[in-house]
Amino acid sequence: MTDLIKIVIAGPRGRMGQEAVKLVEETENFQLVAVIDHKNNGRKLADIFPTTQSQVKVYTDIEDCFQNEQADVLIDLTTPETGYLHTKTALLHGVRPVVGTTGFTQDELTELKNLAEEKELGCIIAPNFAIGAILMMKFSQMAAKYFPDVEIMEMHHDQKLDAPSGTAVKTAEMIKENRLSHQQGHEDEKETIGGARGADYDGMRIHSVRLPGLVAHQQVLFGAEGQTLTIRHDSYNRASFMSGVKVSVETIMSLDTLVYGLEHILV
Ligand SMILES: NC(=O)C1=CN([C@@H]2O[C@H](COP(=O)(O)OP(=O)(O)OC[C@H]3O[C@@H](n4cnc5c(N)ncnc54)[C@H](OP(=O)(O)O)[C@@H]3O)[C@@H](O)[C@H]2O)C=CC1
Ligand SMILES: O=C(O)C1=N[C@H](C(=O)O)C[C@H](O)C1
């Protein structure tokens, strides 16, 4: 029998948070002890999720939560600024963060890594929890060795706060490890409408599409003489991310550092 893992979820009423509450409640050795619901006005979790069976506490503030609850893991699915503060607060309280929230700066990631190492605590920051998305990133990294001309096109629902997506940034970082660094396109190219060529990451371009009806999609387009290669992943619902959240919670208890990207923990 595996040990019970006590979990706090931040952002339980969000699109991802709702799926995470379901996952934790349905998983035998996971126990949801509390949620951080910053706009809560005294409602119990059962008022938000009528099916919930557990006696889950609702907090509006993370400090207050960790001062009152014994938790092993924080699952954060909020916003970039809040996610960073929550992750830091969790580590300071000895709680291991599993973070799906995207939009952290490089400085924030470095600071959190240093803190996790100082505290000898596991911390997983995964820009994408879907196994298919991890494979898309890895295949793109492999292809970049042979196709150094590449453009990333990510497409998301129009309620998304950060652009480019965390997945697109991670994909670009992974591609950079294998790609001959150079500026793409014609050296004299000129944008007649600003932004037409997308964001520039080490000379490759990232394009962010936002439309109602979309969930989370990305294609990585490689071009070479007489040929193109397209690697594409689509998430059609948020349940697609939950197996990655589950494996992260299970793995984090045996980590003592920060891991950025699910590809590092999938075997
Ligand atoms: N890693 C992955 O695989 C995935 C990551 N994501 C990322 O997860 C995050 C959440 O996405 P999504 O669920 O679509 O977003 P939503 O906007 O649906 O949910 C965000 C939740 O965070 C809450 N929130 C906002 N500010 C605070 C705060 N200060 N304290 C506590 N809670 C707060 C919101 O509450 P309220 O509405 O009441 O303000 C809301 O419930 C995003 O960063 C997104 O990019 C998304 C999908 C997959
Ligand atoms: O906001 C989203 O929806 C998603 N965010 C993550 C990202 O920024 O990459 C993961 C996925 O693409 C869905």
XYZ file of C-alpha atoms and ligand atoms in Angstrom:
328
model
C 0.000 0.000 0.000
C 1.436 3.391 -1.011
C 1.530 6.266 1.485
C -1.287 8.795 1.406
C -0.222 12.075 -0.271
C -1.903 15.150 1.210
C -2.624 17.736 -1.455
C -3.632 21.404 -1.663
C -4.942 22.753 -4.996
C -4.669 26.446 -5.898
C -7.172 27.648 -8.509
C -9.819 24.910 -7.977
C -12.554 26.685 -9.911
C -10.398 27.240 -13.010
C -10.525 25.126 -16.174
C -7.504 23.064 -15.062
C -8.254 23.302 -11.342
C -11.634 21.592 -11.737
C -10.020 18.633 -13.509
C -7.304 18.469 -10.847
C -9.891 18.354 -8.034
C -11.573 15.439 -9.838
C -8.233 13.656 -10.323
C -7.209 13.995 -6.679
C -10.594 12.885 -5.386
C -10.612 9.847 -7.687
C -7.063 8.705 -6.880
C -6.840 6.228 -4.033
C -3.658 7.393 -2.321
C -4.261 11.136 -2.901
C -6.094 13.191 -0.288
C -7.350 16.704 -1.008
C -6.904 18.563 2.280
C -7.571 22.140 1.125
C -7.977 24.476 -1.820
C -6.822 28.071 -2.306
C -9.766 29.905 -3.832
C -8.807 33.586 -3.640
C -12.272 35.010 -4.277
C -14.081 32.600 -2.005
C -16.742 34.136 0.130
C -17.155 31.463 2.734
C -18.367 28.686 0.484
C -17.335 25.113 1.175
C -15.790 23.033 -1.593
C -18.995 20.998 -1.718
C -20.825 24.169 -2.755
C -18.447 24.519 -5.690
C -18.245 20.801 -6.485
C -21.507 19.153 -5.419
C -20.054 15.650 -5.887
C -17.137 16.107 -3.493
C -17.129 13.602 -0.646
C -14.212 14.938 1.343
C -14.009 17.466 4.141
C -11.891 19.909 2.234
C -10.984 23.293 3.725
C -11.236 26.396 1.557
C -8.680 29.204 2.030
C -8.371 32.526 0.261
C -4.707 32.939 1.245
C -1.857 30.450 0.865
C 0.051 31.566 4.012
C -3.060 31.026 6.066
C -3.512 27.599 4.469
C 0.007 26.345 5.168
C -0.066 27.695 8.720
C -3.132 25.572 9.428
C -2.794 22.487 7.220
C -0.273 19.667 7.010
C 0.230 19.163 3.280
C 2.766 17.247 1.196
C 2.093 18.734 -2.231
C 0.686 21.950 -3.712
C -0.823 21.702 -7.204
C -0.811 25.217 -8.646
C -3.023 26.070 -11.631
C -3.481 29.815 -11.374
C -1.835 32.797 -13.099
C 1.842 33.651 -13.734
C 2.274 36.126 -10.828
C 0.251 34.066 -8.355
C 1.833 30.790 -9.422
C 5.298 32.134 -8.732
C 4.322 33.453 -5.267
C 2.499 30.216 -4.415
C 5.460 28.071 -5.456
C 7.847 30.126 -3.346
C 5.500 30.092 -0.343
C 5.017 26.331 -0.607
C 8.774 25.691 -0.633
C 9.259 27.996 2.369
C 6.673 25.906 4.236
C 8.257 22.578 3.275
C 5.486 21.712 0.775
C 6.439 20.309 -2.646
C 4.938 22.243 -5.575
C 3.612 20.631 -8.769
C 3.163 23.642 -11.011
C 1.210 23.692 -14.253
C 0.922 27.464 -14.291
C 2.868 29.011 -17.168
C 4.409 32.415 -17.810
C 7.295 32.403 -15.290
C 10.371 34.486 -16.162
C 13.837 32.937 -16.382
C 14.830 34.833 -13.201
C 11.840 33.393 -11.341
C 12.686 29.862 -12.464
C 16.291 30.308 -11.316
C 15.232 31.704 -7.940
C 12.780 28.827 -7.391
C 15.410 26.252 -8.370
C 17.853 27.737 -5.850
C 15.190 27.725 -3.151
C 14.165 24.111 -3.862
C 17.814 23.046 -3.641
C 18.398 25.020 -0.446
C 15.338 23.355 1.120
C 16.151 19.969 -0.488
C 12.570 19.750 -1.717
C 11.156 18.439 -4.961
C 9.450 20.980 -7.217
C 8.052 20.204 -10.662
C 7.275 23.018 -13.072
C 5.749 21.490 -16.186
C 4.692 23.831 -19.004
C 2.676 20.950 -20.445
C 1.419 17.803 -18.680
C 0.143 16.033 -21.816
C 2.300 13.088 -22.912
C 1.645 13.886 -26.583
C 2.938 17.409 -26.102
C 6.111 16.094 -24.465
C 6.659 13.799 -27.462
C 6.028 16.714 -29.849
C 8.754 18.689 -28.055
C 11.198 15.780 -28.062
C 10.562 14.961 -31.741
C 11.053 18.651 -32.571
C 14.323 18.682 -30.659
C 15.494 15.647 -32.678
C 14.413 17.191 -35.983
C 16.191 20.488 -35.287
C 19.566 18.820 -35.754
C 18.691 18.188 -39.400
C 16.276 21.090 -40.008
C 17.701 24.295 -38.478
C 14.944 26.439 -40.040
C 11.870 26.192 -37.864
C 8.813 28.196 -36.877
C 6.571 27.350 -33.915
C 2.865 28.066 -34.166
C 0.896 27.693 -30.939
C -2.905 28.047 -30.907
C -4.970 28.487 -27.761
C -8.372 29.575 -26.442
C -8.773 33.342 -26.162
C -8.844 33.409 -22.325
C -5.149 32.562 -22.098
C -3.071 35.214 -20.282
C 0.496 34.449 -21.391
C 1.992 34.545 -24.881
C 3.875 32.727 -26.162
C 2.548 29.656 -24.350
C 4.788 27.901 -21.842
C 4.883 24.932 -24.201
C 6.112 27.070 -27.101
C 8.858 28.586 -24.946
C 9.930 25.133 -23.730
C 9.869 23.781 -27.294
C 12.087 26.641 -28.458
C 14.497 26.036 -25.563
C 14.722 22.321 -26.387
C 15.162 22.993 -30.121
C 17.929 25.505 -29.356
C 19.989 22.715 -27.770
C 20.183 20.921 -31.159
C 19.779 23.700 -33.729
C 22.541 25.587 -35.477
C 21.921 29.092 -34.149
C 21.127 31.582 -36.918
C 18.706 34.329 -37.912
C 15.952 32.942 -40.162
C 14.298 34.603 -43.133
C 15.707 37.127 -45.603
C 18.279 39.497 -44.121
C 16.401 42.453 -45.660
C 12.936 41.327 -44.575
C 10.752 44.132 -43.225
C 7.460 43.980 -41.315
C 4.890 46.334 -42.823
C 2.607 45.522 -39.870
C 4.519 45.139 -36.563
C 4.585 41.583 -35.211
C 3.871 39.942 -38.583
C 6.911 37.668 -38.252
C 6.129 36.654 -34.663
C 8.439 36.574 -31.645
C 12.152 36.043 -32.215
C 13.838 33.330 -30.110
C 17.454 32.775 -31.116
C 16.543 33.606 -34.716
C 13.548 31.207 -34.941
C 9.989 32.527 -34.877
C 7.088 31.822 -32.516
C 3.514 32.707 -33.504
C 0.647 32.824 -30.980
C -2.933 32.379 -32.190
C -5.843 33.075 -29.792
C -9.377 32.079 -30.793
C -12.570 30.974 -29.075
C -13.204 27.286 -29.753
C -9.551 26.276 -29.426
C -8.149 24.429 -26.378
C -4.365 23.904 -26.695
C -2.608 23.148 -29.979
C 0.874 23.523 -31.382
C 2.599 22.769 -34.630
C 6.295 22.968 -35.237
C 7.153 23.549 -38.894
C 10.583 22.705 -40.262
C 11.657 23.705 -43.764
C 14.553 22.662 -45.966
C 15.246 22.565 -49.696
C 12.179 21.044 -51.390
C 10.567 19.704 -48.216
C 8.822 20.582 -44.973
C 8.188 18.575 -41.831
C 5.262 19.372 -39.500
C 5.038 18.009 -35.961
C 1.685 18.748 -34.356
C -0.075 18.096 -31.063
C -3.664 18.876 -30.065
C -5.267 18.821 -26.637
C -9.041 18.768 -27.096
C -9.849 18.870 -23.374
C -8.159 19.450 -20.004
C -8.443 15.786 -19.012
C -5.542 15.276 -21.463
C -3.225 16.902 -18.904
C -4.234 14.865 -15.862
C -2.081 11.755 -16.275
C 0.922 14.110 -16.231
C -0.321 15.803 -13.060
C -0.774 12.375 -11.432
C 2.714 11.124 -12.303
C 4.184 14.444 -11.125
C 2.517 14.169 -7.706
C 3.673 10.558 -7.385
C 7.253 11.394 -8.399
C 7.765 14.618 -6.502
C 7.915 12.925 -3.105
C 11.259 11.361 -4.061
C 12.831 14.507 -5.594
C 15.037 17.040 -3.808
C 15.423 19.637 -6.557
C 13.415 21.586 -9.122
C 12.584 19.825 -12.365
C 11.478 22.032 -15.274
C 9.597 19.936 -17.827
C 7.843 16.595 -17.598
C 10.294 15.051 -20.084
C 12.782 14.770 -17.197
C 10.553 12.508 -15.116
C 8.878 10.322 -17.739
C 10.723 7.010 -18.104
N 0.980 22.646 -17.626
C -0.103 22.309 -18.346
O -0.222 21.192 -18.885
C -1.205 23.302 -18.467
C -1.035 24.532 -17.929
N -2.033 25.455 -17.999
C -1.761 26.694 -17.281
O -2.466 26.612 -16.046
C -2.863 27.912 -15.628
C -4.369 27.911 -15.387
O -5.031 27.688 -16.610
P -6.631 27.629 -16.678
O -7.134 26.636 -15.716
O -6.983 27.512 -18.108
O -6.993 29.116 -16.192
P -8.311 29.624 -15.482
O -8.348 31.107 -15.671
O -9.480 28.822 -15.895
O -8.031 29.307 -13.941
C -7.130 30.024 -13.160
C -7.625 29.980 -11.750
O -6.693 30.670 -10.918
C -7.439 31.443 -9.998
N -6.643 32.560 -9.512
C -6.325 33.702 -10.156
N -5.610 34.509 -9.345
C -5.494 33.850 -8.171
C -4.913 34.177 -6.931
N -4.309 35.358 -6.735
N -4.969 33.262 -5.938
C -5.579 32.087 -6.117
N -6.198 31.726 -7.278
C -6.140 32.600 -8.285
C -8.645 31.917 -10.779
O -9.677 32.308 -9.916
P -10.706 33.469 -10.344
O -11.224 33.091 -11.694
O -11.725 33.420 -9.264
O -9.908 34.758 -10.369
C -8.992 30.676 -11.582
O -9.839 29.822 -10.878
C -2.405 28.858 -16.750
O -1.159 29.407 -16.405
C -2.233 27.940 -17.960
O -1.301 28.429 -18.881
C -3.212 25.188 -18.605
C -3.423 23.985 -19.187
C -2.431 22.937 -19.186
O -3.395 28.021 -20.998
C -3.550 26.882 -21.503
O -4.659 26.466 -21.851
C -2.385 26.025 -21.667
N -1.251 26.403 -21.164
C -0.023 25.700 -21.211
C 0.996 26.484 -22.000
O 1.075 27.716 -21.834
O 1.733 25.889 -22.773
C -0.184 24.272 -21.637
C -1.222 24.048 -22.683
O -0.732 24.524 -23.884
C -2.539 24.704 -22.310
